[in-house]
PDB file of C-alpha atoms in Angstrom:
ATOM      1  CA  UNK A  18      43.357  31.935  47.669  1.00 61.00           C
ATOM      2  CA  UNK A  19      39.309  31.289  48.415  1.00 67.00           C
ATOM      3  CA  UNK A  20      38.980  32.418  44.776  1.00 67.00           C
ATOM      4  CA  UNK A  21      41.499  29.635  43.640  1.00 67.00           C
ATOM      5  CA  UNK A  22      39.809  27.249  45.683  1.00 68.00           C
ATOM      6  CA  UNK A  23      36.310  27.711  44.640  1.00 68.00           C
ATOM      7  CA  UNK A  24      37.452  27.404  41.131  1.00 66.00           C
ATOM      8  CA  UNK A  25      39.189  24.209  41.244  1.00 64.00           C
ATOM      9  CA  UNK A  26      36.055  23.023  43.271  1.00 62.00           C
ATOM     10  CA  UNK A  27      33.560  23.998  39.888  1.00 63.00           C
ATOM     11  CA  UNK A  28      36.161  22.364  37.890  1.00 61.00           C
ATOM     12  CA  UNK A  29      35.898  19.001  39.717  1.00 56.00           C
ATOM     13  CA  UNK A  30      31.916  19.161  40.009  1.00 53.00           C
ATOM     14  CA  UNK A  31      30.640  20.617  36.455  1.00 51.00           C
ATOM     15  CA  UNK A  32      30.837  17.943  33.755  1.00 42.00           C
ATOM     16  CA  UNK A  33      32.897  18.544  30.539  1.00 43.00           C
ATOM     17  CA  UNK A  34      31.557  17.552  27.373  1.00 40.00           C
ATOM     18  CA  UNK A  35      34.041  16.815  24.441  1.00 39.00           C
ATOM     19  CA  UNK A  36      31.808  16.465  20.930  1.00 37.00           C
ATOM     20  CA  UNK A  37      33.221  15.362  17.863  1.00 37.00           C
ATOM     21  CA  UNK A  38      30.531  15.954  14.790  1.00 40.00           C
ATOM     22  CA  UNK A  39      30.950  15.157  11.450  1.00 40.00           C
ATOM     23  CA  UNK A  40      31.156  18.034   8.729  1.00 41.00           C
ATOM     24  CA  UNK A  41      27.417  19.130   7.790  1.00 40.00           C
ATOM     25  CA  UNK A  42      26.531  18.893   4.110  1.00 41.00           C
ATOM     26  CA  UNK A  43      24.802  22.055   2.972  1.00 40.00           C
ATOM     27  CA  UNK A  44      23.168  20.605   0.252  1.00 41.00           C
ATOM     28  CA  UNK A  45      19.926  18.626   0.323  1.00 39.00           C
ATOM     29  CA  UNK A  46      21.253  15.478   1.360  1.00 37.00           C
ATOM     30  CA  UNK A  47      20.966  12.853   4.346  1.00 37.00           C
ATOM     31  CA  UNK A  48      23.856  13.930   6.817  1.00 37.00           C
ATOM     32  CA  UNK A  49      24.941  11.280   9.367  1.00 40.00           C
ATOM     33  CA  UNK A  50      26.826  12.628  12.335  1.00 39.00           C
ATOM     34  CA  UNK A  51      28.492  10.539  15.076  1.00 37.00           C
ATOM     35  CA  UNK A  52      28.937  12.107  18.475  1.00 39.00           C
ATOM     36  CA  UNK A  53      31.249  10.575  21.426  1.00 38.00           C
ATOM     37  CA  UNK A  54      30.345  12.919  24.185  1.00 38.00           C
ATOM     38  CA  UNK A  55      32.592  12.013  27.755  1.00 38.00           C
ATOM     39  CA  UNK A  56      31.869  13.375  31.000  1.00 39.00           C
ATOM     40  CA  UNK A  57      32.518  13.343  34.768  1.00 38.00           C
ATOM     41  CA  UNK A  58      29.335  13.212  37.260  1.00 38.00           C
ATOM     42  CA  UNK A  59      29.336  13.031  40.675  1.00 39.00           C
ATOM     43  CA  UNK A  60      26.910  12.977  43.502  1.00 40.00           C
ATOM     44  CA  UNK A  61      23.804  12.415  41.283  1.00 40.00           C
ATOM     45  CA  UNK A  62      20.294   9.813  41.740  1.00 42.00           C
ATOM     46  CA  UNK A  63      19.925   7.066  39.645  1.00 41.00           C
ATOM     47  CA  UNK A  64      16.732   8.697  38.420  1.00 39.00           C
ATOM     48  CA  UNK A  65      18.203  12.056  37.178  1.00 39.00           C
ATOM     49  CA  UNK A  66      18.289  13.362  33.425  1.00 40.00           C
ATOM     50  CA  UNK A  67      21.579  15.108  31.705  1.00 42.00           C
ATOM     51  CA  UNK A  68      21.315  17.176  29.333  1.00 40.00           C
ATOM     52  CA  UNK A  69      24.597  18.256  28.173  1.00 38.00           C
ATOM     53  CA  UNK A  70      24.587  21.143  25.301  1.00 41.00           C
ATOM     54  CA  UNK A  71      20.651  19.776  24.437  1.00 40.00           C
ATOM     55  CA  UNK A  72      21.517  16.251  23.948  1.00 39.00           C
ATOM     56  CA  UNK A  73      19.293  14.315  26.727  1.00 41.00           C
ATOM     57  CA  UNK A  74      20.910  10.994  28.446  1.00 41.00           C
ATOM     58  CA  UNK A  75      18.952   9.277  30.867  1.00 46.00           C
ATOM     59  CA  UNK A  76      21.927   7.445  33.025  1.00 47.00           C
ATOM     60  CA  UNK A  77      22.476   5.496  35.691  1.00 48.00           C
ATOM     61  CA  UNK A  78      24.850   6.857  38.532  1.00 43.00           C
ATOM     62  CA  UNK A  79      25.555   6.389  42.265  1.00 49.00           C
ATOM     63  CA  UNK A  80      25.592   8.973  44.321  1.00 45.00           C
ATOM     64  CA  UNK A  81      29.156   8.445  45.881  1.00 45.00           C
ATOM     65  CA  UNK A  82      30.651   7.201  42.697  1.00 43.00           C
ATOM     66  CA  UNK A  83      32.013   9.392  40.051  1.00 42.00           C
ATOM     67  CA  UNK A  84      31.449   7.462  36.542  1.00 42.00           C
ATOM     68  CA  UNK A  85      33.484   8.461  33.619  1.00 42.00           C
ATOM     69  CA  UNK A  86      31.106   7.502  29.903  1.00 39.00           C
ATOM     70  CA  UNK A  87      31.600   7.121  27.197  1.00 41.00           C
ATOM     71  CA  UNK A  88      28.348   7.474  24.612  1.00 38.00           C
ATOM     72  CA  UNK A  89      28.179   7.473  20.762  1.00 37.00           C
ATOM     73  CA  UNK A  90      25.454   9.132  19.451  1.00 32.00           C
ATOM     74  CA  UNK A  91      24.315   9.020  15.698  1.00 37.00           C
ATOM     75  CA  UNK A  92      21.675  11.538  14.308  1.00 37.00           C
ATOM     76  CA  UNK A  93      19.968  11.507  10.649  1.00 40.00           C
ATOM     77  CA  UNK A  94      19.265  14.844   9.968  1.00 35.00           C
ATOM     78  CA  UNK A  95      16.600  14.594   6.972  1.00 37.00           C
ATOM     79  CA  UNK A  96      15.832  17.722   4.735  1.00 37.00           C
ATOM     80  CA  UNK A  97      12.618  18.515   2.771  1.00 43.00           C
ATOM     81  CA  UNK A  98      14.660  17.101   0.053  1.00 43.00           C
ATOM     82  CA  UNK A  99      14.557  13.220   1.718  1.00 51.00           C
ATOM     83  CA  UNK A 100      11.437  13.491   3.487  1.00 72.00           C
ATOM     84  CA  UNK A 101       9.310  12.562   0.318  1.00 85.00           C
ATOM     85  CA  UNK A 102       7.819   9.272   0.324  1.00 92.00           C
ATOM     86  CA  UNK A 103       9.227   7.148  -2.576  1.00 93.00           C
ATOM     87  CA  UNK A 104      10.346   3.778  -3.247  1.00 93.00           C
ATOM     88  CA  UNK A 105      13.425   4.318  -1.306  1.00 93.00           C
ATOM     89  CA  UNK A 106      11.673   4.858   1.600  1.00 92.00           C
ATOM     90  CA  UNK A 107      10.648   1.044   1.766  1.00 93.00           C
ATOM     91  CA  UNK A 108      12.913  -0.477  -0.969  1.00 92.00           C
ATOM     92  CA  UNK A 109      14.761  -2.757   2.214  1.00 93.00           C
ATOM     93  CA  UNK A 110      11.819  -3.153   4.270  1.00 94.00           C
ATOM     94  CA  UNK A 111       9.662  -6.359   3.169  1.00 94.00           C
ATOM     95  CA  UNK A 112       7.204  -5.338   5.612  1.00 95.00           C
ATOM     96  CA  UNK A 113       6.209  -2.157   4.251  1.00 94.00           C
ATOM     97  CA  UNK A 114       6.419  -3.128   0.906  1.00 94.00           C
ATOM     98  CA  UNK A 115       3.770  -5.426   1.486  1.00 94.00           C
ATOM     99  CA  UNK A 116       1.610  -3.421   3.362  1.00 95.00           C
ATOM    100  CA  UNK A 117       1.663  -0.685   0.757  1.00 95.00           C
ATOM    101  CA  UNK A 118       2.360  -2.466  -2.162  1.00 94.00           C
ATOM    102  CA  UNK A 119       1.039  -5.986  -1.873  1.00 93.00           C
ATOM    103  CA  UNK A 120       4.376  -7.519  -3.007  1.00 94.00           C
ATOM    104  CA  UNK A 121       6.385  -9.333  -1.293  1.00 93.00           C
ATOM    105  CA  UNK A 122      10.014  -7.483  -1.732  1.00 94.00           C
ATOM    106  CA  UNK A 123      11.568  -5.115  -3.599  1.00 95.00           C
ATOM    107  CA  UNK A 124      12.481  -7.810  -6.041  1.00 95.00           C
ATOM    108  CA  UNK A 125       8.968  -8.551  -5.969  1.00 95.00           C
ATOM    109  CA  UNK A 126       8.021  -5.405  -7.034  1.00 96.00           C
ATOM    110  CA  UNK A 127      10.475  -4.383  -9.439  1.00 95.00           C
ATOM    111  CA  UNK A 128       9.828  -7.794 -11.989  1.00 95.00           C
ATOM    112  CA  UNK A 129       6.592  -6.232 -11.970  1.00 95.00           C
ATOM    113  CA  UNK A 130       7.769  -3.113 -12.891  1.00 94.00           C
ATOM    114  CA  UNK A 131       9.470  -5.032 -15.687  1.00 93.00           C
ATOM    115  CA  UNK A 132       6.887  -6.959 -16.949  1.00 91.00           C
ATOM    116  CA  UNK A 133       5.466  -3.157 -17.971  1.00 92.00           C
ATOM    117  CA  UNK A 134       7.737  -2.870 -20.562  1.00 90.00           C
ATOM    118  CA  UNK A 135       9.036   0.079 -21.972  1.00 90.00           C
ATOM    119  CA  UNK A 136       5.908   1.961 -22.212  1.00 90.00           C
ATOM    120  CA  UNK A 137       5.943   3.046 -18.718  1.00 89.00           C
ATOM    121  CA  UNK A 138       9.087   5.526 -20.055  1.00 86.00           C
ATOM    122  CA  UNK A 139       6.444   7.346 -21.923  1.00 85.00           C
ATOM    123  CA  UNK A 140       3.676   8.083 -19.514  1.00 84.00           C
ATOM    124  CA  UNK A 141       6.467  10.465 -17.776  1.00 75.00           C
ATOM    125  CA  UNK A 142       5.726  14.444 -18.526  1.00 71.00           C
ATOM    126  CA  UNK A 143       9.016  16.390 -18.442  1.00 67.00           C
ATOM    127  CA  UNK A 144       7.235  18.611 -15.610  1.00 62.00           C
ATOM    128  CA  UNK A 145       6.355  15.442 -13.789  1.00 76.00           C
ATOM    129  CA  UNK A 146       8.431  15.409 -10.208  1.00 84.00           C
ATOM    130  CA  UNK A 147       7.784  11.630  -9.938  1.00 90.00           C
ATOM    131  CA  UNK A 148       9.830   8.613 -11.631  1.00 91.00           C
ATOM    132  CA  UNK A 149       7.370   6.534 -13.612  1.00 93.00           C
ATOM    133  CA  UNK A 150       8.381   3.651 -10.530  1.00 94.00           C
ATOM    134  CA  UNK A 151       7.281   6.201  -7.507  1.00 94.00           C
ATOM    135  CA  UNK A 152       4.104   6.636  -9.869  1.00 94.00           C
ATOM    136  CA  UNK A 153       3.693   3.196 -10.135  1.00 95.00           C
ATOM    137  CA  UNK A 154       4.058   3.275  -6.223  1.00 95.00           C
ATOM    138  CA  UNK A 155       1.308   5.788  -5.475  1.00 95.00           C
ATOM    139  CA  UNK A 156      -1.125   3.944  -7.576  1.00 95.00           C
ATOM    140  CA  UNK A 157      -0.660   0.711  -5.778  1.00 96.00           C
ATOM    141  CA  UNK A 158      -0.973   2.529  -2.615  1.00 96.00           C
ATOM    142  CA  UNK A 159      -4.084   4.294  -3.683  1.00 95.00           C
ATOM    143  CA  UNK A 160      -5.933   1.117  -4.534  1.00 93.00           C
ATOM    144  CA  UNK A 161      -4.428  -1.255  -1.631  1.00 94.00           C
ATOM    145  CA  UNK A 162      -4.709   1.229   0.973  1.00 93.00           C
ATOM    146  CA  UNK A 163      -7.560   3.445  -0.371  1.00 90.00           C
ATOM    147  CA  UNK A 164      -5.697   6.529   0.808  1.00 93.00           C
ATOM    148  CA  UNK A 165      -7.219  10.114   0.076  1.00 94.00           C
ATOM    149  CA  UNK A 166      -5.117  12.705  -2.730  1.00 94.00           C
ATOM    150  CA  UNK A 167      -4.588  14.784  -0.151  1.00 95.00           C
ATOM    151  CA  UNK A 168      -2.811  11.980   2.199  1.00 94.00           C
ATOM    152  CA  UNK A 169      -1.021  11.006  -0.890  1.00 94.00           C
ATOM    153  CA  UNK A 170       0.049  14.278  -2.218  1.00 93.00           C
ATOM    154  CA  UNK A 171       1.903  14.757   1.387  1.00 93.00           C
ATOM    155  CA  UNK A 172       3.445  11.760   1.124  1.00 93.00           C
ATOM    156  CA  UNK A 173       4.927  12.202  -2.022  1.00 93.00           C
ATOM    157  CA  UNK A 174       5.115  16.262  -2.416  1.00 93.00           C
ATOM    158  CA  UNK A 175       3.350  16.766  -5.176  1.00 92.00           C
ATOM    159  CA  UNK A 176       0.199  18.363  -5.474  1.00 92.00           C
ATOM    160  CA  UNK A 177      -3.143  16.652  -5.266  1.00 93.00           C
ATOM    161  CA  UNK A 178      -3.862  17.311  -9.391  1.00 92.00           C
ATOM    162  CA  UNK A 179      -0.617  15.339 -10.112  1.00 92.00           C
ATOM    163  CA  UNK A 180      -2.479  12.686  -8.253  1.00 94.00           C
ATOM    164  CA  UNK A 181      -5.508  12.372  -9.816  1.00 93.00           C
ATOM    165  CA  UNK A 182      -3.959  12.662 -13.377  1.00 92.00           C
ATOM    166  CA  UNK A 183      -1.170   9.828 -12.031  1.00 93.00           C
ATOM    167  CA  UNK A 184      -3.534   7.778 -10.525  1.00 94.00           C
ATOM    168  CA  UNK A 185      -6.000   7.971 -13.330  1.00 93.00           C
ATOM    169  CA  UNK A 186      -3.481   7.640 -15.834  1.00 93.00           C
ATOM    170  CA  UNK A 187      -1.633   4.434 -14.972  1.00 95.00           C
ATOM    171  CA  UNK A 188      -4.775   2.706 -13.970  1.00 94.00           C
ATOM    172  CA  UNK A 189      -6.009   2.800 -17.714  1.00 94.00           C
ATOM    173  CA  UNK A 190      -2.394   2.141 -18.631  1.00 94.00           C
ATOM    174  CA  UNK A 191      -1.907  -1.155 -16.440  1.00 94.00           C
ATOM    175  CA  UNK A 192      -5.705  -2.169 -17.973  1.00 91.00           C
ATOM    176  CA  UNK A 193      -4.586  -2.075 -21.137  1.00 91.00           C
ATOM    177  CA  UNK A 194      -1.038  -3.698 -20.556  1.00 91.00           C
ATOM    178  CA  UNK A 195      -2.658  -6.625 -18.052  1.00 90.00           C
ATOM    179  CA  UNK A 196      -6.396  -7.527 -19.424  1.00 87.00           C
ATOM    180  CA  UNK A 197      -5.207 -10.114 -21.632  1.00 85.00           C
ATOM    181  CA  UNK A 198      -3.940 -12.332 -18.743  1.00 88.00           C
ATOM    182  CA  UNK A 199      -6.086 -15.155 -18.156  1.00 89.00           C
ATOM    183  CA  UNK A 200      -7.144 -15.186 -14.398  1.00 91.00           C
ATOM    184  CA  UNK A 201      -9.544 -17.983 -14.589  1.00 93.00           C
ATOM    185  CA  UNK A 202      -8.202 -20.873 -12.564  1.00 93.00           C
ATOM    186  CA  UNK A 203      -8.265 -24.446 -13.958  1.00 91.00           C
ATOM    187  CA  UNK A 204     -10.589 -27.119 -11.835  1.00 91.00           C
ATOM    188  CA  UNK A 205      -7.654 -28.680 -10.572  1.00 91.00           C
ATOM    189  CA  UNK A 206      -6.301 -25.419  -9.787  1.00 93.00           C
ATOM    190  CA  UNK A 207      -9.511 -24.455  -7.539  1.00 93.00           C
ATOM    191  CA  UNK A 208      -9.635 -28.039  -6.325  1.00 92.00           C
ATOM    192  CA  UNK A 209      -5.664 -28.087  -5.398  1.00 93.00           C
ATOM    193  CA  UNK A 210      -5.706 -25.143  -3.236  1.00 93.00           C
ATOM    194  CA  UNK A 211      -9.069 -25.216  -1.442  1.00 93.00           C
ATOM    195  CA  UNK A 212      -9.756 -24.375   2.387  1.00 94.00           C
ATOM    196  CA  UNK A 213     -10.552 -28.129   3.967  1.00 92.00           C
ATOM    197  CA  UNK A 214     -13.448 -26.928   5.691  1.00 92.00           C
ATOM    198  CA  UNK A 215     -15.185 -25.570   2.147  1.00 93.00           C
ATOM    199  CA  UNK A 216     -13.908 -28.490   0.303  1.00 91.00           C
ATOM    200  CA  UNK A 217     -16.015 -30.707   3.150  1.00 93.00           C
ATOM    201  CA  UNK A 218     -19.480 -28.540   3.034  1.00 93.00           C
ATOM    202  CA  UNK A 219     -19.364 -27.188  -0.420  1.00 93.00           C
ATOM    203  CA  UNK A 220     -16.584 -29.498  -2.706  1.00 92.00           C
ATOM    204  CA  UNK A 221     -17.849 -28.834  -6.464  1.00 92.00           C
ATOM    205  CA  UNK A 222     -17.585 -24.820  -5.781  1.00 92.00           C
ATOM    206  CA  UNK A 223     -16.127 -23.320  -8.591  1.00 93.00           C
ATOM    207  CA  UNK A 224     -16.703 -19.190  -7.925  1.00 93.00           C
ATOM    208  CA  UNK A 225     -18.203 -17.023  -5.531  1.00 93.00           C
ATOM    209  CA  UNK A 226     -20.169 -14.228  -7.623  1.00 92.00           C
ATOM    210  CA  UNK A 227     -21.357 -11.054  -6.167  1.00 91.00           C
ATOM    211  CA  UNK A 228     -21.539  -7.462  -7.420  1.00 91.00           C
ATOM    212  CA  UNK A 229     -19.980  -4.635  -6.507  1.00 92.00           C
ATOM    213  CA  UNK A 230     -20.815  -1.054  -6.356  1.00 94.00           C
ATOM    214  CA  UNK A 231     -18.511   2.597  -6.508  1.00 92.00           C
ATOM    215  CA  UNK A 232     -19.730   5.731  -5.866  1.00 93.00           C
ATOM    216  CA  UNK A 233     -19.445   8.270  -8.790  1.00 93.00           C
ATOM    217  CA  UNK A 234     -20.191  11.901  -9.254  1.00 92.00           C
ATOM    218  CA  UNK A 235     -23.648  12.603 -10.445  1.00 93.00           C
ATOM    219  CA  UNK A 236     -23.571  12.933 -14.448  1.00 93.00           C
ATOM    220  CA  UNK A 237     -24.835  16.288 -15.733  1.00 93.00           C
ATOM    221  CA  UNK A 238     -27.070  14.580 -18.259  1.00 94.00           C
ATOM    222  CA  UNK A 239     -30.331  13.149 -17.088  1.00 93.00           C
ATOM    223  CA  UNK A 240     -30.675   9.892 -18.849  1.00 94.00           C
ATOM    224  CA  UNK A 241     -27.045   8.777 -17.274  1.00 93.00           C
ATOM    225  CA  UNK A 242     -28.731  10.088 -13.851  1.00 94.00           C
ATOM    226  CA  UNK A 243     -30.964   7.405 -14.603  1.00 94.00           C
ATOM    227  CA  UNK A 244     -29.136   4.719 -15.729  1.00 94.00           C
ATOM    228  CA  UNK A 245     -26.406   4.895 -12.776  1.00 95.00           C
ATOM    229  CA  UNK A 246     -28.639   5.809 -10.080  1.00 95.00           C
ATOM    230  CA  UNK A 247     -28.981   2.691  -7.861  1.00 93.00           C
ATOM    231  CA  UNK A 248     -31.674   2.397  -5.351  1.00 91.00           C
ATOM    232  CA  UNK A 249     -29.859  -0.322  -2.918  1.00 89.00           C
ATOM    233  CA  UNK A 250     -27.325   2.763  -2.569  1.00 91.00           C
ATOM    234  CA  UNK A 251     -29.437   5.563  -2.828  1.00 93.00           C
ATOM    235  CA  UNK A 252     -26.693   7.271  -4.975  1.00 94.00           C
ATOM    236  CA  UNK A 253     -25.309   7.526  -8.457  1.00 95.00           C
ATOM    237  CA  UNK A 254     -22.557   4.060  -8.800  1.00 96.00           C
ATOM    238  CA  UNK A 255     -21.025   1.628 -10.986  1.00 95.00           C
ATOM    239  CA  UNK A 256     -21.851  -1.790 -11.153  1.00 95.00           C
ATOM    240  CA  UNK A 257     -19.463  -4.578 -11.766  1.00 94.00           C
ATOM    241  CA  UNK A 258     -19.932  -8.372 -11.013  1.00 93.00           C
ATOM    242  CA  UNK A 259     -17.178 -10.292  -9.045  1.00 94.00           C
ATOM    243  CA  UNK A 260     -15.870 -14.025  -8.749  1.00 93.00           C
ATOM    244  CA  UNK A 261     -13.512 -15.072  -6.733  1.00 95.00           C
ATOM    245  CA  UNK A 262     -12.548 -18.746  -5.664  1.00 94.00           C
ATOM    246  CA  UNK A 263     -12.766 -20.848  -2.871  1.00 94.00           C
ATOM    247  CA  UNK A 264      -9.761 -19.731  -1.614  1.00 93.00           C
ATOM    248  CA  UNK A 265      -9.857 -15.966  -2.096  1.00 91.00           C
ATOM    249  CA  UNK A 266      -8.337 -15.806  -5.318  1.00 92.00           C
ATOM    250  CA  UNK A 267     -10.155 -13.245  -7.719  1.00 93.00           C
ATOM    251  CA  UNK A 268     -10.970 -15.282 -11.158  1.00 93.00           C
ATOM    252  CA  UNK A 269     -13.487 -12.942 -12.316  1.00 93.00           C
ATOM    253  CA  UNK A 270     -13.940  -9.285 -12.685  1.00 92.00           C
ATOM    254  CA  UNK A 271     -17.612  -8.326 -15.590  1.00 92.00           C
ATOM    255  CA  UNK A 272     -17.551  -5.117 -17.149  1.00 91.00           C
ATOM    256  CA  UNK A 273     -18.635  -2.416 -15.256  1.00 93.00           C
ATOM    257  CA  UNK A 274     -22.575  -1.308 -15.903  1.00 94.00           C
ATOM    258  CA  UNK A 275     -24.548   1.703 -14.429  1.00 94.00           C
ATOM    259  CA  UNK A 276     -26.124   1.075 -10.597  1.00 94.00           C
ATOM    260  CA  UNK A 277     -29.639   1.121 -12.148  1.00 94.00           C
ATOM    261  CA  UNK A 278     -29.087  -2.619 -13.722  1.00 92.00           C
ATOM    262  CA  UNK A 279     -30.080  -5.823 -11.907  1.00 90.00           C
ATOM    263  CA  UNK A 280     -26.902  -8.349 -10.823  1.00 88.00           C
ATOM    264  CA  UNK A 281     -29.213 -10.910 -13.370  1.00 87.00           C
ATOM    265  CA  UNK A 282     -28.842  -8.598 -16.251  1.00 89.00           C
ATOM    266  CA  UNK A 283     -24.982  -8.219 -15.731  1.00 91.00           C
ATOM    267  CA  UNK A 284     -24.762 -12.206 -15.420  1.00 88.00           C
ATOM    268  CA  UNK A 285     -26.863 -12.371 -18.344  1.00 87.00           C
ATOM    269  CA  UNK A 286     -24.499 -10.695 -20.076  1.00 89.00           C
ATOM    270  CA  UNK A 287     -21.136 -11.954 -19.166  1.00 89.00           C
ATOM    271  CA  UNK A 288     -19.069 -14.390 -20.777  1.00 89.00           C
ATOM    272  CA  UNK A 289     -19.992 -16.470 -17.331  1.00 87.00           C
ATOM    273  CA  UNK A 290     -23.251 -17.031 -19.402  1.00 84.00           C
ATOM    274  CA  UNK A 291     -22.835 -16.817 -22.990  1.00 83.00           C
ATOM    275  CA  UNK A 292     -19.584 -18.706 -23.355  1.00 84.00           C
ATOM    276  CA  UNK A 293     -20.363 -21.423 -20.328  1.00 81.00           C
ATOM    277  CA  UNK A 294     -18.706 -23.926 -21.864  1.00 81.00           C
ATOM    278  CA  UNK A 295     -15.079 -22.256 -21.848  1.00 86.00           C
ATOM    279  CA  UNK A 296     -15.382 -21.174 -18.110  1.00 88.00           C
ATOM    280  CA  UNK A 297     -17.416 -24.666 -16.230  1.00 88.00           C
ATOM    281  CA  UNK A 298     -17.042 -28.338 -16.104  1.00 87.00           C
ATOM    282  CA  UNK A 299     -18.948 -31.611 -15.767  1.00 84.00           C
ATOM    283  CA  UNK A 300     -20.012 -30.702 -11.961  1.00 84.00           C
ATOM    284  CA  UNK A 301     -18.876 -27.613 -11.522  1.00 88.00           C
ATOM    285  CA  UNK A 302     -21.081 -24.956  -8.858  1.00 88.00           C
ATOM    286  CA  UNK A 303     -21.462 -21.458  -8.495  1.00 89.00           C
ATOM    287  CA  UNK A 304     -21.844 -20.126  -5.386  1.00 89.00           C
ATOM    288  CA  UNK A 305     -23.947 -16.471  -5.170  1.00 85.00           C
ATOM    289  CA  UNK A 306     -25.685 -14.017  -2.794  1.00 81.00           C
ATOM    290  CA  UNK A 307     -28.958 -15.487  -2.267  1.00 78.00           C
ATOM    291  CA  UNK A 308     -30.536 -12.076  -4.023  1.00 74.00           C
ATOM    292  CA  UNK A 309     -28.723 -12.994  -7.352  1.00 78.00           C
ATOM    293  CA  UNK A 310     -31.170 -15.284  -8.655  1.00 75.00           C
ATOM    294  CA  UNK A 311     -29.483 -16.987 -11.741  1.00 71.00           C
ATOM    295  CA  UNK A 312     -30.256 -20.702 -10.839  1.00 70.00           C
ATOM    296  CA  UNK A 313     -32.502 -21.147 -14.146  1.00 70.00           C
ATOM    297  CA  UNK A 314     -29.444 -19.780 -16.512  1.00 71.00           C
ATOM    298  CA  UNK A 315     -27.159 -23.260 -15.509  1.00 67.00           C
ATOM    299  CA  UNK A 316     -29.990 -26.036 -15.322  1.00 61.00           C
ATOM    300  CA  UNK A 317     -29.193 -26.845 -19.114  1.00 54.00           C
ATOM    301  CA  UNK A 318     -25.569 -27.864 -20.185  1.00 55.00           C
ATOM    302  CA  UNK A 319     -25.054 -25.004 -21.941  1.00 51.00           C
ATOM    303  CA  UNK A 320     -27.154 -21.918 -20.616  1.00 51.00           C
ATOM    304  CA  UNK A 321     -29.714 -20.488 -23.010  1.00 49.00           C
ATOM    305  CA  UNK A 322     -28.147 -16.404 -22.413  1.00 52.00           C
TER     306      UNK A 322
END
């Protein structure tokens, strides 16, 4: 009889669980199980934690009232299969698109991917794991983010050779399928969208010029030692000239010259200076670092370079 009772008491007091899962797929693919889990607790603090058969539910009980719930639970169980980074991944999120990609939406992003042509179909190896668009994604996210190989070859699986030879590959690729696009911006253009505050101090401003330096690895032959060794950076670099206007827009991008050379010889030497006349107008100013001494080139209507 005690036994009987004692039973019946652990019957009323434990709390049954009743879990219908979905079937799991055993292949590499994103399973999605629901879960309605229904149980009786009594005489429990408002503060406690349940944890019925490892699934952890913070609730919120009386201690003289018994509370029948009712929770659904959904899970996305992710295998190594899903857990690669690809275009997927942030296809529905604007937000991360243009954080990683600069565009504004997957729309965005794709009419770029158009715009390509069919050529991209061709710079895919038939041991490549990557679609040429998740290779166009890595490269985006190397130069927008400046993320390391490494970081990148997580992200994507793939080892950190495949992303060198990606990244170095589509980068000569989109040179060669965007260089004849004409960035240069019109007066009007410039005029149309610049900051009030600039347009007050500084109105006939038609780029900002200054020159940038990378880091490369020191050549093996002494005369390109030399010639790329610059002494602002104490190391071996590349040196290209920039422009951007007023408003933040790049216009201009010179070729790119060893570190050794002077920002006055790479002026010198741009189509800024010999073809003037295509690029400035009646009234038109250059804004530059202060060390980039070029005032002489533009006193005459058409620079002397």
């Amino acid at each position: 009889m005690r036994r009987a009772e004692r039973a019946a008491k652990r019957r009323q007091s434990s709390t049954s669980a009743t879990i219908f899962e979905s079937d799991e797929n055993k292949d590499d693919t994103e399973v999605d199980c629901f879960a309605t889990v229904k149980w009786t607790v009594s005489e429990m603090d408002t503060s406690e934690t349940n944890c019925i058969n490892g699934i952890v539910i913070n609730g919120d009980f009386d201690k003289s009232e018994t509370k029948a719930v009712d929770v659904q639970l959904q899970c996305n169980l992710l295998t190594d299969g899903q857990s690669k980074f690809s275009i997927k991944t942030i296809k529905d999120n604007p937000v991360a698109m243009k954080y990683y990609t600069g565009f504004l939406d997957y729309k965005h992003f794709m009419f770029f991917f158009g715009i390509l042509g069919p050529a991209v179909n061709h710079l895919q190896s038939r041991s490549s794991r990557l679609t040429p668009v998740n290779q166009l994604l890595l490269t985006l996210i190397k130069l927008r983010q400046a993320k390391d190989d490494v970081e990148l070859s997580f992200m994507f699986r793939v080892s950190e050779a495949t992303v060198s030879k990606t990244i170095i590959k589509w980068i000569n690729f989109l040179y060669f399928q965007l260089k004849e696009i004409n960035i240069w911006p019109s007066q009007s253009t410039v005029q149309q969208h610049m900051p009030t505050g600039f347009k007050r101090l500084f109105p006939h401003t038609r780029v900002l010029l200054d020159a940038t330096e990378i880091p490369i690895q020191k050549p093996s032959n002494v005369n390109s030692q030399s010639a790329t060794f610059s002494t602002y950076k104490h190391k071996n670099t590349l040196k290209a000239m920039i422009g951007c206007t007023p408003h933040g827009c790049v216009s201009y991008v010179s070729d790119c010259y060893g570190g050794s050379v002077s920002d006055r010889q790479i002026i010198e030497r741009s189509p800024l200076c010999k073809e003037a006349s295509k690029y400035f107008e009646r009234n038109d100013s250059i804004m530059a670092d202060r060390g980039i001494m070029v005032q002489d080139l533009y006193l005459l209507p058409f620079p002397p370079c």
